[in-house]
Coordinates of C-alpha atoms in Angstrom, one line a residue:
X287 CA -5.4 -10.3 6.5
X288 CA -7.5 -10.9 3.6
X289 CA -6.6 -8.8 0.7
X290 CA -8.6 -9.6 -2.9
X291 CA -6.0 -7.7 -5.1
X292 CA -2.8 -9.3 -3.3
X293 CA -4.7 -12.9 -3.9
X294 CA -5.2 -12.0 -7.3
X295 CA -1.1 -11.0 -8.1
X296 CA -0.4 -13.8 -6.0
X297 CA 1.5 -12.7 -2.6
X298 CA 0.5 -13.7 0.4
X299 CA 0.4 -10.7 3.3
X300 CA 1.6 -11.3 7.1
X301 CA 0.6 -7.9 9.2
X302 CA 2.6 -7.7 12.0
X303 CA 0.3 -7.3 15.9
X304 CA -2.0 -4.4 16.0
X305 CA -0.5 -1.3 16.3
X306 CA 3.1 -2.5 15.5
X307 CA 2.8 -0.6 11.7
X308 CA 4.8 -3.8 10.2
X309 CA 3.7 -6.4 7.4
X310 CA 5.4 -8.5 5.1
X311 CA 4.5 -10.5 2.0
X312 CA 5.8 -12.9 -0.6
X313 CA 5.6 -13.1 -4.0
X314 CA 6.8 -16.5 -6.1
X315 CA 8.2 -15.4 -9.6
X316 CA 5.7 -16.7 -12.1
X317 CA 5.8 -16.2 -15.7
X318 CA 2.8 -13.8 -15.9
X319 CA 4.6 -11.4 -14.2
X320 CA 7.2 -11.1 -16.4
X321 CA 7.7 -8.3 -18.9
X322 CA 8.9 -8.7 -22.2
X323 CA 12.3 -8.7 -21.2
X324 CA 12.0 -11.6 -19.4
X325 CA 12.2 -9.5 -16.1
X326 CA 9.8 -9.4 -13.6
X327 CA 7.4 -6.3 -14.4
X328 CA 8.4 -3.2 -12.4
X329 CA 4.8 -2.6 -11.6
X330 CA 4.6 -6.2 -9.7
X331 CA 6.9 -5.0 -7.2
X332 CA 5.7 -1.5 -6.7
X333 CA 1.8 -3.0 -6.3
X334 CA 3.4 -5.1 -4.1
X335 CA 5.0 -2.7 -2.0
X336 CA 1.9 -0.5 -2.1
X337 CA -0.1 -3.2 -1.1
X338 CA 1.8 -4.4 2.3
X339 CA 2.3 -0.1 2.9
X340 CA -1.3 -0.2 3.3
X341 CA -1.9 -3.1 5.8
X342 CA 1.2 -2.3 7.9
X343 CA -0.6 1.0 8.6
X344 CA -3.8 -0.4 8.9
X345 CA -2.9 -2.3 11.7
X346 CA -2.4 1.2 13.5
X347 CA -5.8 2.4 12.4
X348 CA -8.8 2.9 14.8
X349 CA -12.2 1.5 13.7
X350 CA -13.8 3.2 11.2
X351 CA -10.5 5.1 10.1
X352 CA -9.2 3.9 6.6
X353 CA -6.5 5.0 5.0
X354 CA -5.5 5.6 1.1
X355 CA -1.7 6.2 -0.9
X356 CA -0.9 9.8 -1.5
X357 CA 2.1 8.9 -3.5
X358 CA 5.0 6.6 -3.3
X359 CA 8.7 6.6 -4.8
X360 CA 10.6 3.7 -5.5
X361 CA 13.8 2.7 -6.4
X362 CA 14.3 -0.5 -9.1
X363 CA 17.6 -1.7 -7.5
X364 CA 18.2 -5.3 -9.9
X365 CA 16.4 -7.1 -12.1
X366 CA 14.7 -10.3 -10.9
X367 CA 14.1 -13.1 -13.3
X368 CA 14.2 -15.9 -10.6
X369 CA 13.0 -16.6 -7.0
X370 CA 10.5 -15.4 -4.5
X371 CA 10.2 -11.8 -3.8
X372 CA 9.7 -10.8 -0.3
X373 CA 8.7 -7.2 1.0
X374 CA 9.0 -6.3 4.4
X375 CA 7.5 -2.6 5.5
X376 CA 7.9 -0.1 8.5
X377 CA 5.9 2.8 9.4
X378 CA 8.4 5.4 9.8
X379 CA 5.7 8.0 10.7
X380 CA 2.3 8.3 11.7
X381 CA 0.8 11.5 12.3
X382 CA -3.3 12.0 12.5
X383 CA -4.2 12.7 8.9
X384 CA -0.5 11.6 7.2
X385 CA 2.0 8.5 7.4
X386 CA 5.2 7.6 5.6
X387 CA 6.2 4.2 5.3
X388 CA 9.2 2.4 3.9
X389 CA 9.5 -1.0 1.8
X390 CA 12.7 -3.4 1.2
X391 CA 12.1 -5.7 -1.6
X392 CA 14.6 -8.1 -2.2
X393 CA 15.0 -12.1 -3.1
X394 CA 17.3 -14.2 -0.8
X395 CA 19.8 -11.8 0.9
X396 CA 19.7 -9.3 -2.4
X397 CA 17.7 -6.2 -2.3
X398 CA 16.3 -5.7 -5.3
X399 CA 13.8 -2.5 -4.5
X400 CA 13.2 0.3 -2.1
X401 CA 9.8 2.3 -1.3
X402 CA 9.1 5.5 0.4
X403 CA 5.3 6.0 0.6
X404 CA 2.9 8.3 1.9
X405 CA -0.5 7.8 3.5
X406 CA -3.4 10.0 3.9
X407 CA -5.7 8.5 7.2
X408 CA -9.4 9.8 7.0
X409 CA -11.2 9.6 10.3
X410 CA -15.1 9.5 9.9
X411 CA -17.0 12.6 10.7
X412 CA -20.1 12.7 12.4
X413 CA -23.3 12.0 10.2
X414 CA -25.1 15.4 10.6
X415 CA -28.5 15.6 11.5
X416 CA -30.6 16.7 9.1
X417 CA -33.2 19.3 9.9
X418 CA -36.7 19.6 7.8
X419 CA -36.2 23.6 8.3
X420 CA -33.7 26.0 6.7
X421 CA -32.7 26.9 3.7
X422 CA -31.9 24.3 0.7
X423 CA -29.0 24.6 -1.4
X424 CA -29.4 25.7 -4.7
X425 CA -26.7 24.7 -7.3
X426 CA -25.1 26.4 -9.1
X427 CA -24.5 24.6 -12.7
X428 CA -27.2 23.5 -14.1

């Protein structure tokens, strides 16, 4: 799956079979991803849990649907300083206009993260056909 931002940060995304809701994506620790701490910037591992949310549901998603985060909580279990950072996501519930899914981040056999994220799915509407009769809409700040 092509992704610009993921390319950009540096991780490389695997989406699981279409309709299986699963991904998964690596990240090696680089030193611009480091906070002043010497840590690996909290916002690194929530992008990159946001990021493989999104294309482990879009692999359940018809044509034409797309989908976009609602909001997502996550935990910052360790500190990482060292390694490469892998993130492995679920779907734990699709419904037609809302999913939840759920990242692990960790590096080697150490979690290091956990994500609970929610989805909003829009399905295109039909384009209206526009009539040269009826009233026009008049706004109303002007």
């Amino acid at each position: 799956m092509k992704n610009p931002f993921a390319e950009l940060v540096g991780f490389t995304l695997k989406a699981g079979g279409r309709g299986s809701g699963a991904c998964a994506a690596a990240l090696e620790l680089r030193p611009e991803l480091l906070n002043p701490n010497g840590v690996l910037h909290g916002g690194a591992l929530f992008a990159m849990a946001d990021t493989v949310m999104g294309a482990a549901l879009h692999t359940t998603l018809a044509p034409g649907e797309y989908c976009a985060t609602v909001e997502i909580k996550i935990h910052f279990l360790r500190p990482v300083t060292k390694g490469k950072i892998r993130c492995r996501t679920r779907l734990v519930h699709r419904g037609s206009r809302i999913a939840v899914l759920e990242s692990h981040l960790s590096v080697g056999r150490q979690q290091v993260a956990q994500a609970l994220g929610t989805f909003t799915i829009f399905v295109p509407r039909p384009q209206k056909v526009s009539s040269s009769g009826g009233a026009k809409r008049r706004r109303l700040s002007q």
